[in-house]
Every structure is written in structure tokens, then in C-alpha cells.
PDB file with SEQRES, HELIX, SHEET and CRYST1 records, atoms N, CA, C and O in Angstrom:
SEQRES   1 A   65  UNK UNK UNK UNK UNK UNK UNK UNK UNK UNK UNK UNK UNK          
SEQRES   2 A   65  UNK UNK UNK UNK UNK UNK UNK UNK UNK UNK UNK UNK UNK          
SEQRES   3 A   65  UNK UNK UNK UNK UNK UNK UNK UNK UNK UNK UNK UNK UNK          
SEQRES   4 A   65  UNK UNK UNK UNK UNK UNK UNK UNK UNK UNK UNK UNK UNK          
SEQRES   5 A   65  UNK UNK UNK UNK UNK UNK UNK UNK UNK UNK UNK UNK UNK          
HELIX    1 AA1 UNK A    3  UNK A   29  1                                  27    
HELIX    2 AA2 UNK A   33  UNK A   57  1                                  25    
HELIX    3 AA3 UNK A   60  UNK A   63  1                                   4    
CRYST1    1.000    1.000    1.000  90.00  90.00  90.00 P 1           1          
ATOM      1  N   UNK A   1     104.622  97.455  85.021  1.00  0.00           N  
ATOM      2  CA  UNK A   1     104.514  98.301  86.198  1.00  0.00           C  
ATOM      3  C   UNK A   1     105.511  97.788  87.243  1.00  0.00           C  
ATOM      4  O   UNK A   1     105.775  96.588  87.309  1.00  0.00           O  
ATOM      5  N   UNK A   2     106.051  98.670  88.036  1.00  0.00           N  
ATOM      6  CA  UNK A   2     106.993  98.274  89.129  1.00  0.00           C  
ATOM      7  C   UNK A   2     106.388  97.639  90.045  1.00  0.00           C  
ATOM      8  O   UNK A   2     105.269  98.022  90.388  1.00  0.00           O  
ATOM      9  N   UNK A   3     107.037  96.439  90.692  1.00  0.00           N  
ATOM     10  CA  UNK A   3     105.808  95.790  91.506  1.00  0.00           C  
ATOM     11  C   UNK A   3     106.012  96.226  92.997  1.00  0.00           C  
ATOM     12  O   UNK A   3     105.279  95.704  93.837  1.00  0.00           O  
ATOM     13  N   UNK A   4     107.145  97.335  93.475  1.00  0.00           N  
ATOM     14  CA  UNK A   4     106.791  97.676  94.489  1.00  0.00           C  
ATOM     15  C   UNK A   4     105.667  98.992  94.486  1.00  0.00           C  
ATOM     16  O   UNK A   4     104.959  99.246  95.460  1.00  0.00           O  
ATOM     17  N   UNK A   5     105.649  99.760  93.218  1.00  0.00           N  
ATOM     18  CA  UNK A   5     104.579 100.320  93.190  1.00  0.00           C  
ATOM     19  C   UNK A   5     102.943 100.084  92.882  1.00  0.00           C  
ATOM     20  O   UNK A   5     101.926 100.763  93.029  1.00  0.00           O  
ATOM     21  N   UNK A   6     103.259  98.737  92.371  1.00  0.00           N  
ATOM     22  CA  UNK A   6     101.941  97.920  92.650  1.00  0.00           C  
ATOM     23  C   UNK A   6     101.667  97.383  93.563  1.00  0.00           C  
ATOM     24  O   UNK A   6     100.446  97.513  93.650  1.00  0.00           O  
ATOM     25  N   UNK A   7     102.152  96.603  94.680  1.00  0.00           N  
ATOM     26  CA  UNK A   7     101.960  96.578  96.099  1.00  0.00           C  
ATOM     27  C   UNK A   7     101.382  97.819  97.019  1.00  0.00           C  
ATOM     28  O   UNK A   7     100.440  97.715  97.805  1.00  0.00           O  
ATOM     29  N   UNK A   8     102.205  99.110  96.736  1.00  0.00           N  
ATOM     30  CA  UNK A   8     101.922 100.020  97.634  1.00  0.00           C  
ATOM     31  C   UNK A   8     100.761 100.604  97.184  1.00  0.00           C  
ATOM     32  O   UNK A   8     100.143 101.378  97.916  1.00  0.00           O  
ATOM     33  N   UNK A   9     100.227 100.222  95.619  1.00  0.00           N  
ATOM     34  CA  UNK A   9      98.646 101.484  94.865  1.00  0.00           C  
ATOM     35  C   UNK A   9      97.494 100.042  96.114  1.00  0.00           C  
ATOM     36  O   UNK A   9      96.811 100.136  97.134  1.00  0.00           O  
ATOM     37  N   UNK A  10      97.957  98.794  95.073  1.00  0.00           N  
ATOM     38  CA  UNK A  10      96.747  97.720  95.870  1.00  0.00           C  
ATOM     39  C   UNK A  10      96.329  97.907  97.529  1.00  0.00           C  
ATOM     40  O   UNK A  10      95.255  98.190  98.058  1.00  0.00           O  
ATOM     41  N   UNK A  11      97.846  97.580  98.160  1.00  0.00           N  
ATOM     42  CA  UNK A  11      97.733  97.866  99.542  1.00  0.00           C  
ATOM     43  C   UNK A  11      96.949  99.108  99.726  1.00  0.00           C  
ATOM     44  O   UNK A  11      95.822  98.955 100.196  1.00  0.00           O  
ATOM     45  N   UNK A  12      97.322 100.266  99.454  1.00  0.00           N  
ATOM     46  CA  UNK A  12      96.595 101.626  99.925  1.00  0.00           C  
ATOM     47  C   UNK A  12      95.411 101.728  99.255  1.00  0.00           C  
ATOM     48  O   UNK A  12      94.749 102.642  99.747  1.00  0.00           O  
ATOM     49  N   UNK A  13      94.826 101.161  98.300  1.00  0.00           N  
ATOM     50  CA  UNK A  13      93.241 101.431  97.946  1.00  0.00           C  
ATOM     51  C   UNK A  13      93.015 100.016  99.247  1.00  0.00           C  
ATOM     52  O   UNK A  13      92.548 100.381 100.326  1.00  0.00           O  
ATOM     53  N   UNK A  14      93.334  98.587  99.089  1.00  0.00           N  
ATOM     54  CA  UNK A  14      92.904  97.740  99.653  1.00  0.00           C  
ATOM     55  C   UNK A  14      92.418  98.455 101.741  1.00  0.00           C  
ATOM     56  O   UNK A  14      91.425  98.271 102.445  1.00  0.00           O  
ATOM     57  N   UNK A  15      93.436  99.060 101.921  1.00  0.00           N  
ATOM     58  CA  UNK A  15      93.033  99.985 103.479  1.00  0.00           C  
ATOM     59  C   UNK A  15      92.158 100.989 103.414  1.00  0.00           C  
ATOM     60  O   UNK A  15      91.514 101.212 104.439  1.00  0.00           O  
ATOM     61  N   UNK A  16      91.978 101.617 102.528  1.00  0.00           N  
ATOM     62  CA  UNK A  16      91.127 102.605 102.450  1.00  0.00           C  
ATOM     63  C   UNK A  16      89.492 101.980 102.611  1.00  0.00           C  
ATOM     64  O   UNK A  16      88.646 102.384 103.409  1.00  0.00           O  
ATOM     65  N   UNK A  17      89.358 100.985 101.695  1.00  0.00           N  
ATOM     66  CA  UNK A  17      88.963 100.622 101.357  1.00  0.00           C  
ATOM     67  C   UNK A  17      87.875  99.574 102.555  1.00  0.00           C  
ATOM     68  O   UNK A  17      86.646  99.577 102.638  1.00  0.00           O  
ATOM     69  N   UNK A  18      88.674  98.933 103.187  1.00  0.00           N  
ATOM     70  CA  UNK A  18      88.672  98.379 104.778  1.00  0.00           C  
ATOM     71  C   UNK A  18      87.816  99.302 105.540  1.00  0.00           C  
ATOM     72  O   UNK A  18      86.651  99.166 105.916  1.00  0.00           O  
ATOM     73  N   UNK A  19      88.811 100.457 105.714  1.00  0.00           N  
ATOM     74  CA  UNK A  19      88.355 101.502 106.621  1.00  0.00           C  
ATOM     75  C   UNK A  19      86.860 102.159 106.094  1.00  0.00           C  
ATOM     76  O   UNK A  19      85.992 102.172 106.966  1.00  0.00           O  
ATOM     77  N   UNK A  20      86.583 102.552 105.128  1.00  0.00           N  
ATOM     78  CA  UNK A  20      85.449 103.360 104.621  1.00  0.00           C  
ATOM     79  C   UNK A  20      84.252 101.582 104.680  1.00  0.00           C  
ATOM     80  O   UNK A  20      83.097 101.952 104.472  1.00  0.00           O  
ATOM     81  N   UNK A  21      84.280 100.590 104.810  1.00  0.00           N  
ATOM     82  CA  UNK A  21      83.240  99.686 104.788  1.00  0.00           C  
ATOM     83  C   UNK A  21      83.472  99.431 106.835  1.00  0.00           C  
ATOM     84  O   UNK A  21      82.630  98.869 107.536  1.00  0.00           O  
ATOM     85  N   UNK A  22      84.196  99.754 107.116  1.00  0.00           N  
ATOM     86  CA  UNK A  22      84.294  99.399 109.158  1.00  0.00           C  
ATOM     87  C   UNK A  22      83.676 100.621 109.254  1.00  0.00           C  
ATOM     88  O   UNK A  22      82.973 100.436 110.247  1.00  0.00           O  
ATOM     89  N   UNK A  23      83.468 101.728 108.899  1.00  0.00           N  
ATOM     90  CA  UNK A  23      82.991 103.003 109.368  1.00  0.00           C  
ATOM     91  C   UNK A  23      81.902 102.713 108.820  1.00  0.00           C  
ATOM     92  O   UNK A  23      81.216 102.897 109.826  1.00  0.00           O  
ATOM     93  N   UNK A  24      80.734 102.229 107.597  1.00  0.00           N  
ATOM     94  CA  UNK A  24      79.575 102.631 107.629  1.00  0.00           C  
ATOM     95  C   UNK A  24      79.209 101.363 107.867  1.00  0.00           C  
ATOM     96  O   UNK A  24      78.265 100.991 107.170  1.00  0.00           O  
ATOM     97  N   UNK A  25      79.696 100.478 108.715  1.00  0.00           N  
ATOM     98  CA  UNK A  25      79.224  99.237 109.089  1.00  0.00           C  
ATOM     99  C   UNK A  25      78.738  99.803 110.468  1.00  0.00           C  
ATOM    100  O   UNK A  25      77.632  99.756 111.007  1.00  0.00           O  
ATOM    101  N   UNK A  26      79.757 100.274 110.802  1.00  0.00           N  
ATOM    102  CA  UNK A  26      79.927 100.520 112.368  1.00  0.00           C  
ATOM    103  C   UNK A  26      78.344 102.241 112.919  1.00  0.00           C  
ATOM    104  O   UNK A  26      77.816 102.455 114.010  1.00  0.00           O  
ATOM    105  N   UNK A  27      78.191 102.885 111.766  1.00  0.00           N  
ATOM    106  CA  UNK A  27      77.434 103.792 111.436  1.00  0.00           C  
ATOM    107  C   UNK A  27      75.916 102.971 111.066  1.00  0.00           C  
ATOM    108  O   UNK A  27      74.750 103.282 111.309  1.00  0.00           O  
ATOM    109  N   UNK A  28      76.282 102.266 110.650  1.00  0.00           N  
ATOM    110  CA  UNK A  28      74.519 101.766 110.181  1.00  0.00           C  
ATOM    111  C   UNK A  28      74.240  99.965 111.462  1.00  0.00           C  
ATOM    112  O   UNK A  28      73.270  99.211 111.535  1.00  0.00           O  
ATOM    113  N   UNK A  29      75.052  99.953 111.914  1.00  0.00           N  
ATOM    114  CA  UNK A  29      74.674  98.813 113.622  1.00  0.00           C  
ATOM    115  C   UNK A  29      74.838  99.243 114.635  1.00  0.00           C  
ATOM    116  O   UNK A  29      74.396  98.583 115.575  1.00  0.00           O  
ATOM    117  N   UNK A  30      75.534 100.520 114.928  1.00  0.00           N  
ATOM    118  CA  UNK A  30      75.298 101.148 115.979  1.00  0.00           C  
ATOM    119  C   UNK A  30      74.414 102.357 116.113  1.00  0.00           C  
ATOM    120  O   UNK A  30      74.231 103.122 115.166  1.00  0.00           O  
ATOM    121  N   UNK A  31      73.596 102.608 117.883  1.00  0.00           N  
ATOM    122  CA  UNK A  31      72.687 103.377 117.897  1.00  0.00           C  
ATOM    123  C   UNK A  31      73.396 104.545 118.824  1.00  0.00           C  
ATOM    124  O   UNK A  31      72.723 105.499 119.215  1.00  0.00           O  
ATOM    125  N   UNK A  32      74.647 104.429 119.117  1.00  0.00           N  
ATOM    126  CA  UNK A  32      75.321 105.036 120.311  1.00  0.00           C  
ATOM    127  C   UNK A  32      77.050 105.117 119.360  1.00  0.00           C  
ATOM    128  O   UNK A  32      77.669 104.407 118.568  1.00  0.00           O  
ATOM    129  N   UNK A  33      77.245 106.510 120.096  1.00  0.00           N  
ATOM    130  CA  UNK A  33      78.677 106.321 119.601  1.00  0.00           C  
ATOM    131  C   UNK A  33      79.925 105.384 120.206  1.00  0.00           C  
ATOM    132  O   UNK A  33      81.095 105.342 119.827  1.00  0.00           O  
ATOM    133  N   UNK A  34      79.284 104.674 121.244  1.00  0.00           N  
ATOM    134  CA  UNK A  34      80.160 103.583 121.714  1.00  0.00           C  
ATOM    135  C   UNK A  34      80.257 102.649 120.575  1.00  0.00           C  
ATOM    136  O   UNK A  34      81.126 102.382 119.744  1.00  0.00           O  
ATOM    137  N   UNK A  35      78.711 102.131 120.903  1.00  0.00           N  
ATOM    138  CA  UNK A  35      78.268 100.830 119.950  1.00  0.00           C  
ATOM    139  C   UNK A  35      79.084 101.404 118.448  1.00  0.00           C  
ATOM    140  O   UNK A  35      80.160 100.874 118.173  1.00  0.00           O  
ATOM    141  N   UNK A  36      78.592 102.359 117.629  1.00  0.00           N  
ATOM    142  CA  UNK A  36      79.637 102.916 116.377  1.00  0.00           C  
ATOM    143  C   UNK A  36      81.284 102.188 116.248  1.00  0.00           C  
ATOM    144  O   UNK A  36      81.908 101.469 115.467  1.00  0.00           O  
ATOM    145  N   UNK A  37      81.544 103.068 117.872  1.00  0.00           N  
ATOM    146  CA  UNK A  37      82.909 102.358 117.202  1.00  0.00           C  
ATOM    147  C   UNK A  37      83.676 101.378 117.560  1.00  0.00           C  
ATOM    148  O   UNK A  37      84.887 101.248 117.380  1.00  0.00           O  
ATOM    149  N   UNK A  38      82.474 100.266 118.390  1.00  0.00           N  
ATOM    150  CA  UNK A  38      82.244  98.748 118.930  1.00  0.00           C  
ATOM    151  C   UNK A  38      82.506  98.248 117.136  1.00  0.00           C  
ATOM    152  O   UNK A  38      83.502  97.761 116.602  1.00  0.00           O  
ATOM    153  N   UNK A  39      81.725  98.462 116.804  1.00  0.00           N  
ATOM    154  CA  UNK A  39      81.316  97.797 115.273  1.00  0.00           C  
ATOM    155  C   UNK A  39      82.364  97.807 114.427  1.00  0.00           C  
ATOM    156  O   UNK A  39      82.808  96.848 113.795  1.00  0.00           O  
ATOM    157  N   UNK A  40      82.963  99.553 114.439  1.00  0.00           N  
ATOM    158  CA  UNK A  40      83.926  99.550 113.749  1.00  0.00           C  
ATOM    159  C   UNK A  40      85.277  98.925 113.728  1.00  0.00           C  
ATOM    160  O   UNK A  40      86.055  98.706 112.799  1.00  0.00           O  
ATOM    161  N   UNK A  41      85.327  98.752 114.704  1.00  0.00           N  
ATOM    162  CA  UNK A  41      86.982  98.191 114.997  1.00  0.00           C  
ATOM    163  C   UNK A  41      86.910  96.979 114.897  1.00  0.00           C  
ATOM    164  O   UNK A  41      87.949  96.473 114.471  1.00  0.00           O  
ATOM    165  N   UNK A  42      85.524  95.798 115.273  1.00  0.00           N  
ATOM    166  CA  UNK A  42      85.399  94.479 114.996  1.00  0.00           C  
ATOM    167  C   UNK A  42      85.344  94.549 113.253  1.00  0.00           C  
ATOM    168  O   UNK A  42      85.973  93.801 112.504  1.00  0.00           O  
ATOM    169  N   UNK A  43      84.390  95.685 112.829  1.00  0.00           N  
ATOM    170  CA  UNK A  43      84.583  95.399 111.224  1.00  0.00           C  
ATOM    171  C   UNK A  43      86.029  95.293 110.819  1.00  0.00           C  
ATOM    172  O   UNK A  43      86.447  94.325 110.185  1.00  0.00           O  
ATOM    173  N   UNK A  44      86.744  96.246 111.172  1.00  0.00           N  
ATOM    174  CA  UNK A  44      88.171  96.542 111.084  1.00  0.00           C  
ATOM    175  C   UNK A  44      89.080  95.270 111.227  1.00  0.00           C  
ATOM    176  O   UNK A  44      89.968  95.243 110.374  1.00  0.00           O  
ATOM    177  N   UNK A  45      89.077  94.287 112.034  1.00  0.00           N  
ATOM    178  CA  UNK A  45      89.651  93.545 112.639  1.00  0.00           C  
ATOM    179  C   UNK A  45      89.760  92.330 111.406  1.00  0.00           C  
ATOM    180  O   UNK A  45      90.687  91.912 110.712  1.00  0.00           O  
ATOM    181  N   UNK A  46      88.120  91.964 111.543  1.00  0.00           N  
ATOM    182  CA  UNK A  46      87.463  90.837 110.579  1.00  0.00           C  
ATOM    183  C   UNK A  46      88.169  91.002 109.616  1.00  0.00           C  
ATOM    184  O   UNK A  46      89.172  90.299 109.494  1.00  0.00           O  
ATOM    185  N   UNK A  47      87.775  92.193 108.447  1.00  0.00           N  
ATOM    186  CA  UNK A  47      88.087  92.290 107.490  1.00  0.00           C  
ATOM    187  C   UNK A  47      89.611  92.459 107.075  1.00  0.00           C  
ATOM    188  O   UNK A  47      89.873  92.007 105.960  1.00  0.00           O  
ATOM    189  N   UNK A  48      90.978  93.205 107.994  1.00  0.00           N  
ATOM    190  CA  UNK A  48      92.163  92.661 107.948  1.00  0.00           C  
ATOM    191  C   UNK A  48      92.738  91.639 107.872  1.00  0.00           C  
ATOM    192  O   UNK A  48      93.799  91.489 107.266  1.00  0.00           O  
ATOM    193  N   UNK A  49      91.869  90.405 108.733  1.00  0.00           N  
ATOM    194  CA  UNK A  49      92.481  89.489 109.202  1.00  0.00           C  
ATOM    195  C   UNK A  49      91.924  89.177 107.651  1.00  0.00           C  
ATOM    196  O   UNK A  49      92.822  89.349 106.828  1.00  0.00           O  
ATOM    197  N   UNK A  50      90.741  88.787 107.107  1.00  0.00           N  
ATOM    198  CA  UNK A  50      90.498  87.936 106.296  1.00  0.00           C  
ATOM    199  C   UNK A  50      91.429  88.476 104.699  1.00  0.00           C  
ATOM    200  O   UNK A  50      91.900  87.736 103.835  1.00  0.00           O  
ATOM    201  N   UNK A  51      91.445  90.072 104.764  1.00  0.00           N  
ATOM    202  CA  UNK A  51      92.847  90.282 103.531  1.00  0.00           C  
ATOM    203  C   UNK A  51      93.736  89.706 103.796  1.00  0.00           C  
ATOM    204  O   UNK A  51      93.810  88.697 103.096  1.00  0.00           O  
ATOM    205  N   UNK A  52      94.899  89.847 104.815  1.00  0.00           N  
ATOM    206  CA  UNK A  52      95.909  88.503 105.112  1.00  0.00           C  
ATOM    207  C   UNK A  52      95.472  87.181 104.881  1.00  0.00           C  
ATOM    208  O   UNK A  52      96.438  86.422 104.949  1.00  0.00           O  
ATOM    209  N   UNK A  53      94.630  86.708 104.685  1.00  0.00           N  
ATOM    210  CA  UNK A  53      94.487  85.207 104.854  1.00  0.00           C  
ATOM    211  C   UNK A  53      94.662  85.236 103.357  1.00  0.00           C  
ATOM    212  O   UNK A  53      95.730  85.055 102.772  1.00  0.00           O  
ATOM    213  N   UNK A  54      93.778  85.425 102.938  1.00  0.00           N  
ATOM    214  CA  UNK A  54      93.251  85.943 101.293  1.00  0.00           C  
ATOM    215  C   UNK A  54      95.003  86.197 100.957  1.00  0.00           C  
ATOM    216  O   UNK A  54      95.383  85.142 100.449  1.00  0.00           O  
ATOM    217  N   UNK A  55      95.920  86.958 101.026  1.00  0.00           N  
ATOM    218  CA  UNK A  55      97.041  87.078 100.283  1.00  0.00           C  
ATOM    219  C   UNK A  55      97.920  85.536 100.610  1.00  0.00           C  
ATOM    220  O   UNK A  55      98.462  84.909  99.699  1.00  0.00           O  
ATOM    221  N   UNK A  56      97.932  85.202 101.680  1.00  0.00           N  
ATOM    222  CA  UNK A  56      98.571  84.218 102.025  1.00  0.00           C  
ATOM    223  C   UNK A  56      98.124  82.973 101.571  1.00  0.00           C  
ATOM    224  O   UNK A  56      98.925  82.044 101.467  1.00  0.00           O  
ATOM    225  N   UNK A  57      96.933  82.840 101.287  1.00  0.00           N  
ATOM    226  CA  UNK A  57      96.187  81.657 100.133  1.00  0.00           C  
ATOM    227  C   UNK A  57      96.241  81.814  98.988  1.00  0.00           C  
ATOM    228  O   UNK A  57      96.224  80.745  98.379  1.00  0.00           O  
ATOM    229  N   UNK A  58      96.307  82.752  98.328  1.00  0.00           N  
ATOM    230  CA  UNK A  58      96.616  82.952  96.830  1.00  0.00           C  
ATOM    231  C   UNK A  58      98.020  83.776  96.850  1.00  0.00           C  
ATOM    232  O   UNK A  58      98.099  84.785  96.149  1.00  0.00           O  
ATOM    233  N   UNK A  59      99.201  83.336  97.692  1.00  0.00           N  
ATOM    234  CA  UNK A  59     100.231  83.922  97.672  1.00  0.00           C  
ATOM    235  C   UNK A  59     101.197  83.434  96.139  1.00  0.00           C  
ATOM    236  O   UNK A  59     101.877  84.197  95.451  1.00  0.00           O  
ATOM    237  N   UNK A  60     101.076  82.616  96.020  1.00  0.00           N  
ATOM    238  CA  UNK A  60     101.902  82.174  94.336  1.00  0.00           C  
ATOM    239  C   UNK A  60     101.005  82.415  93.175  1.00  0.00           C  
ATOM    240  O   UNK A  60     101.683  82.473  92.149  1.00  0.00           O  
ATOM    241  N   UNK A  61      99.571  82.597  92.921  1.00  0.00           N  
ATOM    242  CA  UNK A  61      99.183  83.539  92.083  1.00  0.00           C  
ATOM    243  C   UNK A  61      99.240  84.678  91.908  1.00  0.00           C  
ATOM    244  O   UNK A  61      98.910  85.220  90.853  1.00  0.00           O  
ATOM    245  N   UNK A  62      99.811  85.450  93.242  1.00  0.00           N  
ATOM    246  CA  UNK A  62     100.041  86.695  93.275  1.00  0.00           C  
ATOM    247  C   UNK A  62     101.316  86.852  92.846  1.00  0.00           C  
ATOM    248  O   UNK A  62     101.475  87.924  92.263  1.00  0.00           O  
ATOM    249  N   UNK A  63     102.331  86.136  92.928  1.00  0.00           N  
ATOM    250  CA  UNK A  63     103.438  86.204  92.814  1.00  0.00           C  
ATOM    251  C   UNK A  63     103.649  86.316  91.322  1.00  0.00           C  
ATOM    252  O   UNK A  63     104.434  87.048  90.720  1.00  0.00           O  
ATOM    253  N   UNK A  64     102.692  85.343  90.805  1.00  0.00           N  
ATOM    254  CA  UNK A  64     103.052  85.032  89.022  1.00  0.00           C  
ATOM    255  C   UNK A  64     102.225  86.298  88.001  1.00  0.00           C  
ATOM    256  O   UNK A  64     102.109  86.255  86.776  1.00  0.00           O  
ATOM    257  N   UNK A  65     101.660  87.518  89.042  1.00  0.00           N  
ATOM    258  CA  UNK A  65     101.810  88.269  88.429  1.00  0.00           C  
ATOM    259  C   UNK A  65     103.021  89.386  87.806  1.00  0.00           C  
ATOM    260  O   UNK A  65     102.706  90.236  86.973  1.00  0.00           O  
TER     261      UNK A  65                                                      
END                                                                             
């Protein structure tokens, strides 16, 4: 497989993916549509930051695919 088209399938399920768990995070802890999308954007945040970390710690196993 081409690995810039494997970057761009992983990356784009990996965001989707982000986004659809910050939205029913943010849907099932909030009681207000503030609080909703209080939740969401901290889910959002968390969970980006910790995919970057995550690629950047297993950056040469990723590579030796």
C-alpha cells in the first residue's frame, strides 16, 4: 500500500473517530448545551493531544511499517 495513502485512510478514520467519542462524551456529561460542548472540546483536546504523543512514542515502529 502507498504509505501516503496509508497515513491519510489512518489519519482520517483516527479524526473521525476522535470527534464521534468528544461528541457523545460531551452528550452523555453534559445537562446544558454549554456544558455539551464544555465536554466536547476538552474531550477533543485530551484525546488529540494523547494521539500525538502516542505517534511520537511509537514513532520508529511506525516507521518500520
Amino acid at each position: 500500500m502507498n504509505e501516503d495513502l496509508f497515513v491519510r485512510v489512518v489519519g482520517g478514520i483516527g479524526t473521525i473517530t476522535i470527534l464521534l467519542v468528544a461528541v457523545t462524551v460531551g452528550a452523555l456529561l453534559g445537562n446544558n448545551p454549554d456544558e455539551m460542548f464544555a465536554w466536547s472540546i476538552i474531550s477533543t483536546v485530551t484525546l488529540s493531544t494523547a494521539a500525538v504523543i502516542i505517534v511520537y512514542r511509537f514513532k520508529d515502529k511506525i516507521n518500520s511499517i
